[in-house]
Coordinates of C-alpha atoms in Angstrom, one line a residue:
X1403 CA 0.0 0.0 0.0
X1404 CA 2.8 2.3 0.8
X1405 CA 4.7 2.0 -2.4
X1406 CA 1.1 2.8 -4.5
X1407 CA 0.8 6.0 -2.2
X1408 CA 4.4 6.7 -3.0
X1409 CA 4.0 6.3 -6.8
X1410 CA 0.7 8.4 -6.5
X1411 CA 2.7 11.2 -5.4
X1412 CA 5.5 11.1 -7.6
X1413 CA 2.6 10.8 -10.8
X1414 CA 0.7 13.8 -9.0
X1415 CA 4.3 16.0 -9.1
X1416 CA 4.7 15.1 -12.5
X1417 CA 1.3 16.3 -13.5
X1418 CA 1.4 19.2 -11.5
X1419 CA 4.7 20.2 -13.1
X1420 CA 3.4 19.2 -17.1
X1421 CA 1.0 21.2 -16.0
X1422 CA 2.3 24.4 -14.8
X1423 CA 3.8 24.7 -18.7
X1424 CA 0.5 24.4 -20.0
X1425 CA 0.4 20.6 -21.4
X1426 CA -3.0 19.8 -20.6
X1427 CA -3.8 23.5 -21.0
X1428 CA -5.1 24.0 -17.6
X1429 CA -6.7 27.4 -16.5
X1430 CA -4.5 27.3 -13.8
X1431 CA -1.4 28.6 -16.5
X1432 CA -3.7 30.9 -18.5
X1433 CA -2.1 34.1 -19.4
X1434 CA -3.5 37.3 -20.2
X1435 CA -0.4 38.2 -22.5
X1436 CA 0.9 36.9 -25.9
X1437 CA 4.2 35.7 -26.4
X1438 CA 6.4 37.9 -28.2
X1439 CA 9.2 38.8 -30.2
X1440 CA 10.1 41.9 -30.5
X1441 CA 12.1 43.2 -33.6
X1442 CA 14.5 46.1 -32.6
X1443 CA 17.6 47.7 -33.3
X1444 CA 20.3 49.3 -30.7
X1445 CA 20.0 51.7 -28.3
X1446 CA 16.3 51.3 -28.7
X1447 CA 14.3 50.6 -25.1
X1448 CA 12.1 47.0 -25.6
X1449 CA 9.3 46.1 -22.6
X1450 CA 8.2 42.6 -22.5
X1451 CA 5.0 41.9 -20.9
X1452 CA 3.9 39.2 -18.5
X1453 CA 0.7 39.1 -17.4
X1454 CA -1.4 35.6 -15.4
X1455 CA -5.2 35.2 -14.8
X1456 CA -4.4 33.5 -11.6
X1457 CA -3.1 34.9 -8.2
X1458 CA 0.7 34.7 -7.9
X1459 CA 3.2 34.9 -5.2
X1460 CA 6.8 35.3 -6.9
X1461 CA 7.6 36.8 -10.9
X1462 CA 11.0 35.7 -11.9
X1463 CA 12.7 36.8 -15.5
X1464 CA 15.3 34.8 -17.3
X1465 CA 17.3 35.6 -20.7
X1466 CA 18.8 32.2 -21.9
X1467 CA 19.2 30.8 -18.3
X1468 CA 20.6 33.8 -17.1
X1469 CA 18.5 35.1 -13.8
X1470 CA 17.4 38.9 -14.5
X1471 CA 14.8 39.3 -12.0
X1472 CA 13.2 38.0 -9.6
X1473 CA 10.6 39.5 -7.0
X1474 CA 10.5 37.2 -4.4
X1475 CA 14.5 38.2 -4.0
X1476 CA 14.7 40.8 -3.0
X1477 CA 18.6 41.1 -1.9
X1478 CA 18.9 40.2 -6.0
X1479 CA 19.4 42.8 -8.0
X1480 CA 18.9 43.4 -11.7
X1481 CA 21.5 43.8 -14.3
X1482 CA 22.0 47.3 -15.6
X1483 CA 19.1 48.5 -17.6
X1484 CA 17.1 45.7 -16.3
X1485 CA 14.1 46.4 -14.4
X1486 CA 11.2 44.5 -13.0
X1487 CA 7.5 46.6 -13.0
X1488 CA 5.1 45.2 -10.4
X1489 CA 2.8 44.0 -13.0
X1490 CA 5.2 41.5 -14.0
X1491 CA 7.0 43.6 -17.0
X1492 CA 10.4 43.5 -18.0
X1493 CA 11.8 46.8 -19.5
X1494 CA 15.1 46.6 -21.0
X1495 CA 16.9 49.9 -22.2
X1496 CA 19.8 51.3 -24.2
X1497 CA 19.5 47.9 -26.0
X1498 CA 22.9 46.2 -27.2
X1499 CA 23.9 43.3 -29.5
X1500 CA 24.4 41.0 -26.7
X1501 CA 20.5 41.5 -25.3
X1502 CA 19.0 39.7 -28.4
X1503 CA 17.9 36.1 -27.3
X1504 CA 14.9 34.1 -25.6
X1505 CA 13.6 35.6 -22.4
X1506 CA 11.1 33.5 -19.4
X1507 CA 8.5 34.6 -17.2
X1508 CA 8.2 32.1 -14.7
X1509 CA 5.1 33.2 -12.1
X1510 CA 4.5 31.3 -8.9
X1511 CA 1.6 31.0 -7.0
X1512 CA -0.8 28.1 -5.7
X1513 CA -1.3 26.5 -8.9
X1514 CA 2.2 26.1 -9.4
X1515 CA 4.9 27.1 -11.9
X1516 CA 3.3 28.9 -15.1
X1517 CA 6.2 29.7 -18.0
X1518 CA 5.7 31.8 -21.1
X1519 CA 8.1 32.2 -23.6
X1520 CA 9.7 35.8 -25.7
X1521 CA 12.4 37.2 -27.6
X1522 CA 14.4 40.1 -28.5
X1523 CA 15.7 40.0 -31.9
X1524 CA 18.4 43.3 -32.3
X1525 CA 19.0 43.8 -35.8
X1526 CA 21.8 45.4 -37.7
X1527 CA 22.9 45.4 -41.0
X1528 CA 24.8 42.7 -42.3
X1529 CA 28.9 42.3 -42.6
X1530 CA 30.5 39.7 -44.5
X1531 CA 34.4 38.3 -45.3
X1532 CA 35.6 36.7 -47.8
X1533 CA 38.1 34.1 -48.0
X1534 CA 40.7 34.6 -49.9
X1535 CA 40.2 38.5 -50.4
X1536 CA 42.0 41.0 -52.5
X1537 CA 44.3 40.4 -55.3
X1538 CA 44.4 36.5 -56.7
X1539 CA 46.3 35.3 -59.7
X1540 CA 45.0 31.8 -61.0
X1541 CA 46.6 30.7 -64.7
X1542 CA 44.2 29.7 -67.2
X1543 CA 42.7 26.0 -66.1
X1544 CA 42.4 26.6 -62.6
X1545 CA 39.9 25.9 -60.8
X1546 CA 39.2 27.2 -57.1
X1547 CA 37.0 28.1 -54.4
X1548 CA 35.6 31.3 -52.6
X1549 CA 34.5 30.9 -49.3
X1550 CA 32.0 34.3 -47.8
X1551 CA 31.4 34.0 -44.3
X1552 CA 28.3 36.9 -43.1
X1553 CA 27.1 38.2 -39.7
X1554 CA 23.9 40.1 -39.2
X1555 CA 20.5 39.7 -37.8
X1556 CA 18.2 38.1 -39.5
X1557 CA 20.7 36.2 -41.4
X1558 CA 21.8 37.8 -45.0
X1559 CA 21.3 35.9 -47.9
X1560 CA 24.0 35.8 -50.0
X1561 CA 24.6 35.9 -53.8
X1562 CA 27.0 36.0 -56.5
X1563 CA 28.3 38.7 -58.7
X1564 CA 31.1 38.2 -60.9
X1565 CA 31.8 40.1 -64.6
X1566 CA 29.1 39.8 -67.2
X1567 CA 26.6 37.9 -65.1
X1568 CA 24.9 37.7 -61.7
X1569 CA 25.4 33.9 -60.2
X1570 CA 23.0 33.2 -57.7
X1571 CA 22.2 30.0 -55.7
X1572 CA 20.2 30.2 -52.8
X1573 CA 18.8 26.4 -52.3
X1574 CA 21.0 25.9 -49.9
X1575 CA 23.1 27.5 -47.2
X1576 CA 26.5 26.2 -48.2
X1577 CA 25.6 27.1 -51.5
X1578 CA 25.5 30.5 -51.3
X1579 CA 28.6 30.9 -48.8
X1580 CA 30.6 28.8 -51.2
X1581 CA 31.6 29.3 -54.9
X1582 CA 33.4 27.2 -57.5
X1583 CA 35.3 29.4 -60.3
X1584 CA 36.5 27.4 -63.1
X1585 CA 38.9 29.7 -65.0
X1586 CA 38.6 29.0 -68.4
X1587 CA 40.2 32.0 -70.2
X1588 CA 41.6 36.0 -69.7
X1589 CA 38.0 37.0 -70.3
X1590 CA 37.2 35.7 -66.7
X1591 CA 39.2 38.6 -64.9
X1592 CA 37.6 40.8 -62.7
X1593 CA 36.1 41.2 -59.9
X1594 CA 34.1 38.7 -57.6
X1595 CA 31.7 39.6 -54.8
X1596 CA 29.5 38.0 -52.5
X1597 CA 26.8 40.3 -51.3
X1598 CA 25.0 40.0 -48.2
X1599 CA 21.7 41.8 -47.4
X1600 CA 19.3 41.0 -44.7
X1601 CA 17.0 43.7 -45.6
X1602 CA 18.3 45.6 -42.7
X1603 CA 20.7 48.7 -43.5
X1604 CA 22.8 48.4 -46.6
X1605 CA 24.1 45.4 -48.2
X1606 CA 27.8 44.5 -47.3
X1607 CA 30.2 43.4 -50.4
X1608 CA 33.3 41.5 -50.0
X1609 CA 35.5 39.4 -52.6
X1610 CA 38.4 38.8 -54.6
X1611 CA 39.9 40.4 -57.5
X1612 CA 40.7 37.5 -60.1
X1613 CA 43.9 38.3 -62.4
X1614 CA 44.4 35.4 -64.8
X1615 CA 47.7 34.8 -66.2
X1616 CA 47.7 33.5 -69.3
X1617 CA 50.2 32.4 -72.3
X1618 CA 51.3 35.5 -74.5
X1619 CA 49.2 36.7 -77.0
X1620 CA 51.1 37.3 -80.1
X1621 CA 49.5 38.7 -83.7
X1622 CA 51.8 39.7 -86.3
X1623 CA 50.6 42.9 -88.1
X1624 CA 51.8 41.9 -91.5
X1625 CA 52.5 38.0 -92.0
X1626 CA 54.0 39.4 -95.0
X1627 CA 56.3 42.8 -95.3
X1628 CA 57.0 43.1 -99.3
X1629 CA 60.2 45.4 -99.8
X1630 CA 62.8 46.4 -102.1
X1631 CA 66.3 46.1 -102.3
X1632 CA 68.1 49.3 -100.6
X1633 CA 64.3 50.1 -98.7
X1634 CA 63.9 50.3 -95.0
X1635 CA 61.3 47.4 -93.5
X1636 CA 59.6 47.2 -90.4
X1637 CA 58.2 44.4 -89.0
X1638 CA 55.4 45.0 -86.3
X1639 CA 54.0 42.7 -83.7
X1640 CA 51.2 43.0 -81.0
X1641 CA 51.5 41.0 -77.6
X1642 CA 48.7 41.0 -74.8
X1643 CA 49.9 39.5 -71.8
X1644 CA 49.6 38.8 -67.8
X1645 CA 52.3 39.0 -66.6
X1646 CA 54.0 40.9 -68.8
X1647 CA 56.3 39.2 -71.4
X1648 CA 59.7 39.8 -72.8
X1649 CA 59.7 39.7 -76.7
X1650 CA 62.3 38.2 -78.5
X1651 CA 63.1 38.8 -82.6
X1652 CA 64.5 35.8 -84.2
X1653 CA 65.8 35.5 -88.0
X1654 CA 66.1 32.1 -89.7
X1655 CA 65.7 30.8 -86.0
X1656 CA 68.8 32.8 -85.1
X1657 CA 68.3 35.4 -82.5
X1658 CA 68.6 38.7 -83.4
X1659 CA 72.0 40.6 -82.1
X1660 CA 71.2 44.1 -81.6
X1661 CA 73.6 46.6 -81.2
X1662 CA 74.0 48.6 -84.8
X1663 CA 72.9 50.9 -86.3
X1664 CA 71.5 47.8 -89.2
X1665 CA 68.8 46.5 -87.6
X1666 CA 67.1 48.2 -84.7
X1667 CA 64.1 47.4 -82.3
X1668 CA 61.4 49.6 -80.7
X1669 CA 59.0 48.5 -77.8
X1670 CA 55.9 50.4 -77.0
X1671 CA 53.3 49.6 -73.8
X1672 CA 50.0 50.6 -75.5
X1673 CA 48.1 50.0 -72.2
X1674 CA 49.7 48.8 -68.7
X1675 CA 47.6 46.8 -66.3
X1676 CA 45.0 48.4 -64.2
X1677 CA 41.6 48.1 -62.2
X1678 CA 39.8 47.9 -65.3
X1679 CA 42.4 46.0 -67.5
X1680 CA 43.7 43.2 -65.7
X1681 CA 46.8 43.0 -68.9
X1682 CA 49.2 44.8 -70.7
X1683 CA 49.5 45.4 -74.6
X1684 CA 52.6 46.1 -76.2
X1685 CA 54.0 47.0 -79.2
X1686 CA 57.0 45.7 -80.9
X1687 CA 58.7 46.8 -83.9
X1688 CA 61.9 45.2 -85.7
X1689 CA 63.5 47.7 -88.1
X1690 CA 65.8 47.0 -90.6
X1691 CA 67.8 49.8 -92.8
X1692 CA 68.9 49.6 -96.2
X1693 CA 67.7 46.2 -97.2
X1694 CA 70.1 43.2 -98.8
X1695 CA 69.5 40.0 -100.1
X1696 CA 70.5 38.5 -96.8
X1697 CA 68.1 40.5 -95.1
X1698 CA 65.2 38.7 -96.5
X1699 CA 63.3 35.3 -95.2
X1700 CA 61.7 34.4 -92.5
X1701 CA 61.3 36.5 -89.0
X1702 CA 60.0 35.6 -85.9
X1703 CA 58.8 37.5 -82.8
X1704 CA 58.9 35.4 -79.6
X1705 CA 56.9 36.4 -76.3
X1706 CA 57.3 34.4 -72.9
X1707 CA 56.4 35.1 -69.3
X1708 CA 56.2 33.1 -66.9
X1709 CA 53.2 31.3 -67.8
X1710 CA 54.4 29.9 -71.5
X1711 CA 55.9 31.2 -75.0
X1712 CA 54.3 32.5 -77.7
X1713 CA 55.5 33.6 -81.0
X1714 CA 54.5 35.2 -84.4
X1715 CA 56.3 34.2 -87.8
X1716 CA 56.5 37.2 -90.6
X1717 CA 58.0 37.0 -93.9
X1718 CA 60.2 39.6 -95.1
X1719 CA 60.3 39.4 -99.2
X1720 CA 61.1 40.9 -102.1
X1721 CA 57.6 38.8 -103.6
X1722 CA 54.9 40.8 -105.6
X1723 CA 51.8 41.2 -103.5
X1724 CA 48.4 39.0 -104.9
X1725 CA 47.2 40.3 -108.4
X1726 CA 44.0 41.8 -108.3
X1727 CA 41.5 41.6 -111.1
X1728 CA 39.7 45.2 -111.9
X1729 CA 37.1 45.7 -114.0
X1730 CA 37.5 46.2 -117.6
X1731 CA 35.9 49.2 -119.7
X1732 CA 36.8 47.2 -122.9
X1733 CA 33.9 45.6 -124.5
X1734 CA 34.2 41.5 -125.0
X1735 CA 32.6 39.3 -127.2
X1736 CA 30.5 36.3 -126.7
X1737 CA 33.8 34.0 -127.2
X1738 CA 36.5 36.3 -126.0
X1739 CA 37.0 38.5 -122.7
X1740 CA 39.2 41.1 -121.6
X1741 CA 40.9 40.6 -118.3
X1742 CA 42.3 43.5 -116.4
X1743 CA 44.6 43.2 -113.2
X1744 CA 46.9 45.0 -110.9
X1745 CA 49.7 43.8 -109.2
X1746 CA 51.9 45.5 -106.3
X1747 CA 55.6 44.8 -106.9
X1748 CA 58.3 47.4 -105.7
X1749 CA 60.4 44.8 -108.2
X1750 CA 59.9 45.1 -112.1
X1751 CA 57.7 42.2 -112.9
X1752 CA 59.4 40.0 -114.9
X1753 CA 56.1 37.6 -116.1
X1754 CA 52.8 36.8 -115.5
X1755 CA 51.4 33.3 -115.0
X1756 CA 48.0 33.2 -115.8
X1757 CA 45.2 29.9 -115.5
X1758 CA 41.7 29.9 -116.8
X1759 CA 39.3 26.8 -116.7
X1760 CA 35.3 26.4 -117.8
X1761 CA 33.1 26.0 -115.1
X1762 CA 30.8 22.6 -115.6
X1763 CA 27.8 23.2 -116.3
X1764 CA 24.6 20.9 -115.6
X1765 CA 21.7 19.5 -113.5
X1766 CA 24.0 16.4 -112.7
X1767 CA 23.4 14.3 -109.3
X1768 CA 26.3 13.5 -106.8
X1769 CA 27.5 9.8 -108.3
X1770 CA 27.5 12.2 -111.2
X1771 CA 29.3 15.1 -111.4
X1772 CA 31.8 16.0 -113.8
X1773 CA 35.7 15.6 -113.6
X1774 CA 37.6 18.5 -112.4
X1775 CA 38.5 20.5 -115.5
X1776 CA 42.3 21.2 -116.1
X1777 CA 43.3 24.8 -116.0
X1778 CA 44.7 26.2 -118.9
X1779 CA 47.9 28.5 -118.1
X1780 CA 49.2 31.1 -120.1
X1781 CA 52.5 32.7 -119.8
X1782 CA 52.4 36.9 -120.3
X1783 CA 55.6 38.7 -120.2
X1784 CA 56.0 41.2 -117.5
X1785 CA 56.5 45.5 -118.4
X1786 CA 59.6 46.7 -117.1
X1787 CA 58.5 49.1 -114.6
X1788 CA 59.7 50.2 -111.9
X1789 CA 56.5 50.4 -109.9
X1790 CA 55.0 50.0 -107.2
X1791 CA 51.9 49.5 -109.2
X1792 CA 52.0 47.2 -112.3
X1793 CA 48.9 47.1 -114.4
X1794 CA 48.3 44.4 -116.9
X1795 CA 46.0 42.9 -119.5
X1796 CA 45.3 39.9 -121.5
X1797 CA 42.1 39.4 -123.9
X1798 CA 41.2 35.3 -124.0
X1799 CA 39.8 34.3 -127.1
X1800 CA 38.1 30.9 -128.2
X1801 CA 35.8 30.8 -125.7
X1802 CA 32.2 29.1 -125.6
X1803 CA 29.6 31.2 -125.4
X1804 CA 26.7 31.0 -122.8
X1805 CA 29.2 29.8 -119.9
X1806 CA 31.0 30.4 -116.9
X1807 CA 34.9 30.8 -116.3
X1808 CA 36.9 30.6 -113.2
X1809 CA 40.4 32.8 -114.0
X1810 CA 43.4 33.4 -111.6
X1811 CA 46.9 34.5 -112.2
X1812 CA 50.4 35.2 -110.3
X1813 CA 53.4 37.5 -110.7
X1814 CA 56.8 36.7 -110.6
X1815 CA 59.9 39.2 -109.8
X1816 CA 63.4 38.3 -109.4
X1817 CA 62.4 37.2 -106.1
X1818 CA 59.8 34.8 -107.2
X1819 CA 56.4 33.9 -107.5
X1820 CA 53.2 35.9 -105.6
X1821 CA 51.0 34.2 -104.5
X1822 CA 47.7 33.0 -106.4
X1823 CA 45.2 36.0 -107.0
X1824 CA 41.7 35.1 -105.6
X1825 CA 39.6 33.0 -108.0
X1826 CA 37.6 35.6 -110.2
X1827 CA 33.8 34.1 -112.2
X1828 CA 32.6 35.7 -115.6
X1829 CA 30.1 34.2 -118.0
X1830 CA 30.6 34.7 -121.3
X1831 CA 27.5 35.9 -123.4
X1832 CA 25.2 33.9 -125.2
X1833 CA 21.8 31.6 -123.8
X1834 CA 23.1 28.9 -121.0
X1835 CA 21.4 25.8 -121.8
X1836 CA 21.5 23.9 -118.3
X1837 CA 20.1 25.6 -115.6
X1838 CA 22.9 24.7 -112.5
X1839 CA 26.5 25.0 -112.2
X1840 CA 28.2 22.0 -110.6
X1841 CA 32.3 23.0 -109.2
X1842 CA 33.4 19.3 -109.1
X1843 CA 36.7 20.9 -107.1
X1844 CA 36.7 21.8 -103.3
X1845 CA 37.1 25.6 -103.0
X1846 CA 38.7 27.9 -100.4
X1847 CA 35.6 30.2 -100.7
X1848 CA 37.5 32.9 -99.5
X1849 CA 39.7 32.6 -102.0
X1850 CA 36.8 33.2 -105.0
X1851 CA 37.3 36.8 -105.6
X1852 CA 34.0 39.0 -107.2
X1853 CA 32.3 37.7 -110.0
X1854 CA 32.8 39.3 -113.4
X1855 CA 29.2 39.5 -115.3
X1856 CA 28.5 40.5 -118.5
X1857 CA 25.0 43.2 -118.2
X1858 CA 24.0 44.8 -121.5
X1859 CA 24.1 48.9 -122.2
X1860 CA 21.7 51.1 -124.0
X1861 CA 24.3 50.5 -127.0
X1862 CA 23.5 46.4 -126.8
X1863 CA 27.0 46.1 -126.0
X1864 CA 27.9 43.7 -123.0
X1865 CA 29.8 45.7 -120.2
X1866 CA 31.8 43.7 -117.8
X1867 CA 31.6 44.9 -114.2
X1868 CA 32.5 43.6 -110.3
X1869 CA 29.1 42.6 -108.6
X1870 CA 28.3 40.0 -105.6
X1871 CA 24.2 41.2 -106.3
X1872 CA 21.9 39.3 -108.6
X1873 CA 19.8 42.5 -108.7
X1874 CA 21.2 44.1 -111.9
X1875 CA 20.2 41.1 -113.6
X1876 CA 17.3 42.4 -114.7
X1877 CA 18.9 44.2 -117.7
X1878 CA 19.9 41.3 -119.2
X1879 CA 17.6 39.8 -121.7
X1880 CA 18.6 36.4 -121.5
X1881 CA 16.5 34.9 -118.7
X1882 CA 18.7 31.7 -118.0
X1883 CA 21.4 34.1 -117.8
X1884 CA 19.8 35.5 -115.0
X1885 CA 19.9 32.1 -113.2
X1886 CA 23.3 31.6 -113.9
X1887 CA 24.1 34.9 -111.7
X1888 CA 21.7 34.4 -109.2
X1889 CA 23.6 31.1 -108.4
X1890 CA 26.8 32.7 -108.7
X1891 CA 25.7 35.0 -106.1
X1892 CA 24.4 32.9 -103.9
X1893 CA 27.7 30.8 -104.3
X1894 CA 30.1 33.5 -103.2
X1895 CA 28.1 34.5 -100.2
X1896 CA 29.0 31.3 -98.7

């Protein structure tokens, strides 16, 4: 019997106890206030109320288990700007940083031990650091990670800002405080910044600024100088870098020796790294003074830095430059055509090589096109002049009428050959009895030059003229003609 009375009383304390913090919701714990949180910021006063139904005996206050108040004490005493009204208030002034946190009212009385629960919140603007900070270098390839720890209250959200987009992830915590950069080339530069904002005061910015370091950038100006005998030539080369590179000159893979008065060298920084530029760009120039024979050939200029070597090659030659065709105010007939081109040589140009082929013409399937046709070359002697311009002609006869010719042609000085000239189209005149030309050869499109086509003048004579456009086409009386250009047209704009 003893031991049930025993167990009675322990089950009664228990219940009395669940009680008192309003388990079974018992009118004994009802309370006439709300719990609260109150939102402030510093140096603001904050009064928390605490208010029971039920007669009470002893009010005590506690901020995360830490006594504040307590009535039925009265040898305690409060913590400064702490204080206890007697209807069970707590008033907290000149509020700080260190007051935000849950606060208790615990009230006594007969029923026992009634609890309710508050909170100051003290907010302030958010702060954040990042980690690394300031200046990092990274070569192209690397990949690392940025790491933004923030404070504030509430908690800022963070996101991403970085040049040429805003990267934002916000799914989850370690998300935002943590981003992946995967440098992938100099274009990636710049600055990155996490941002926090809580809504509360301005946002706070912290990052890194990224410098990549990357392999030299060289581009020759000219990949080809042309020069005389006698002439000065200057070579000129561009180099972007991070770091900055030294730039070498190399001549038939024999560095250059500097030192006379021959062959000299200038170095210009067009731009030096800054905030907004995180590079330099230089400018290198090789002169050479009264050129020889031995002067001529191959040149390279060589940049390196620490992160690789780059290089340019340029050819310094005596070579004409690439014939170009020009129109021709002589009138041609429907089996010859008058070919006009200039050449720039500072060399007299000694001959003329030029190659002419007819165009297949057809409405042929794949498994049936036509063979390549052979070029026919023709050898034209060079004038004697001294230049720079050379202008020269050549009239082909023979030709068939109604069809489409591909010519090119090359110069040759006492320093050889030019290159080809770009591949130049003209029809001849006459009614074209297929509708579609078939090129059974693979082209370098950007080596077909404008075409030539024949339109006819108020005279009925057939002008020859430079025109990518099909528009002009409708001069021409010949309505397959018109085809043929339209194709042509469409062809080159490949």
């Amino acid at each position: 019997m003893f031991k049930v009375l025993v167990k009675f009383y322990h089950g009664l304390i228990a219940f009395t106890a669940l009680n008192s913090l309003g388990v079974f919701g018992h009118k004994l714990s009802d309370f006439s206030s709300v719990p609260t949180t109150v939102k402030t910021v510093e140096n603001d006063t904050v009064l928390l109320p605490c208010s029971h139904n039920g007669p009470y005996t002893n009010i005590r206050w506690l901020r995360d288990e830490l006594l504040l108040a307590d009535s039925g004490n009265a040898a305690f005493t409060p913590p400064e700007r702490v204080q206890l009204f007697r209807n069970g208030s707590l008033q907290v002034t000149n509020v700080k940083l260190e007051d935000t946190g849950e606060y208790l009212c615990q009230i006594a009385g007969d029923f026992g031990l009634a609890i309710q629960r508050h909170a100051i919140e003290v907010q302030y603007p958010p702060s954040v650091i990042s980690y690394p900070s300031g200046e990092v270098a990274m070569k192209v390839g690397a990949l690392f990670e940025i790491v933004c720890d923030a404070r504030g209250v509430p908690f800022p959200i963070i996101t991403w800002r970085r040049p040429g987009d805003n990267a934002t992830d916000t799914d989850h915590v370690e998300s935002r405080r943590r981003l992946l950069v995967d440098v992938k080339s100099r274009n990636d530069a710049g600055r990155i910044e996490c941002v926090a904002d809580n809504g509360f005061g301005t946002p706070a910015v912290s990052g890194i600024l990224l410098v990549v370091q990357f392999v030299p950038e060289v581009k020759a100006e000219a990949s080809i100088v042309h020069t005389k005998i006698g002439f000065r030539a200057t070579l000129e080369c561009s180099v972007t870098a991070e770091p900055s590179a030294v730039v070498h000159w190399f001549h038939h893979t024999a560095p250059i020796v500097f030192g006379n008065r021959k062959i000299t060298r200038q170095d210009t920084v067009v731009s030096s790294r800054s905030q907004e530029q995180l590079h330099t760009r230089s400018r290198h120039l090789l002169i050479v003074d009264n050129v020889q024979d031995i002067d001529l050939g191959m040149y390279e200029c060589k940049a390196e830095n620490k992160v690789g070597v780059k290089s340019a090659i340029i050819e310094l030659t005596g070579r004409p430059m690439p014939s170009i065709f020009k129109p021709s105010t002589i009138a041609s007939s429907p089996m010859t055509h008058n070919l006009i081109w200039q050449t720039e040589s500072l060399s007299p140009i000694a001959e003329y090589k030029l190659r002419f082929r007819q165009v297949p013409t057809g409405n042929l399937t794949p498994n049936s096109r036509l063979p390549p046709p052979d070029w026919t070359e023709l050898t034209i002697p060079g004038e004697f002049s001294d230049g720079p311009i050379h202008t020269a002609g050549y009239v082909l006869h023979g030709l068939a009428t109604g069809s489409v010719y591909e010519v090119v042609v090359s110069a040759r000085n006492r320093y050889g050959w030019s290159d080809i000239s770009k591949i130049v189209r003209f029809a001849t005149a006459g009614e074209i009895e297929e509708a579609t030309i078939v090129s059974t050869e693979t082209i370098d499109y950007d080596q077909i030059d404008d075409n030539i086509i024949p339109d006819l003048n108020s005279s009925g004579n057939y002008d020859y003229s430079t025109s990518r456009s099909a528009g002009r086409c409708g001069e021409i009386t010949l309505s397959m003609m018109c085809f043929v250009v339209y194709w042509i047209s469409l062809y080159q704009e490949w």
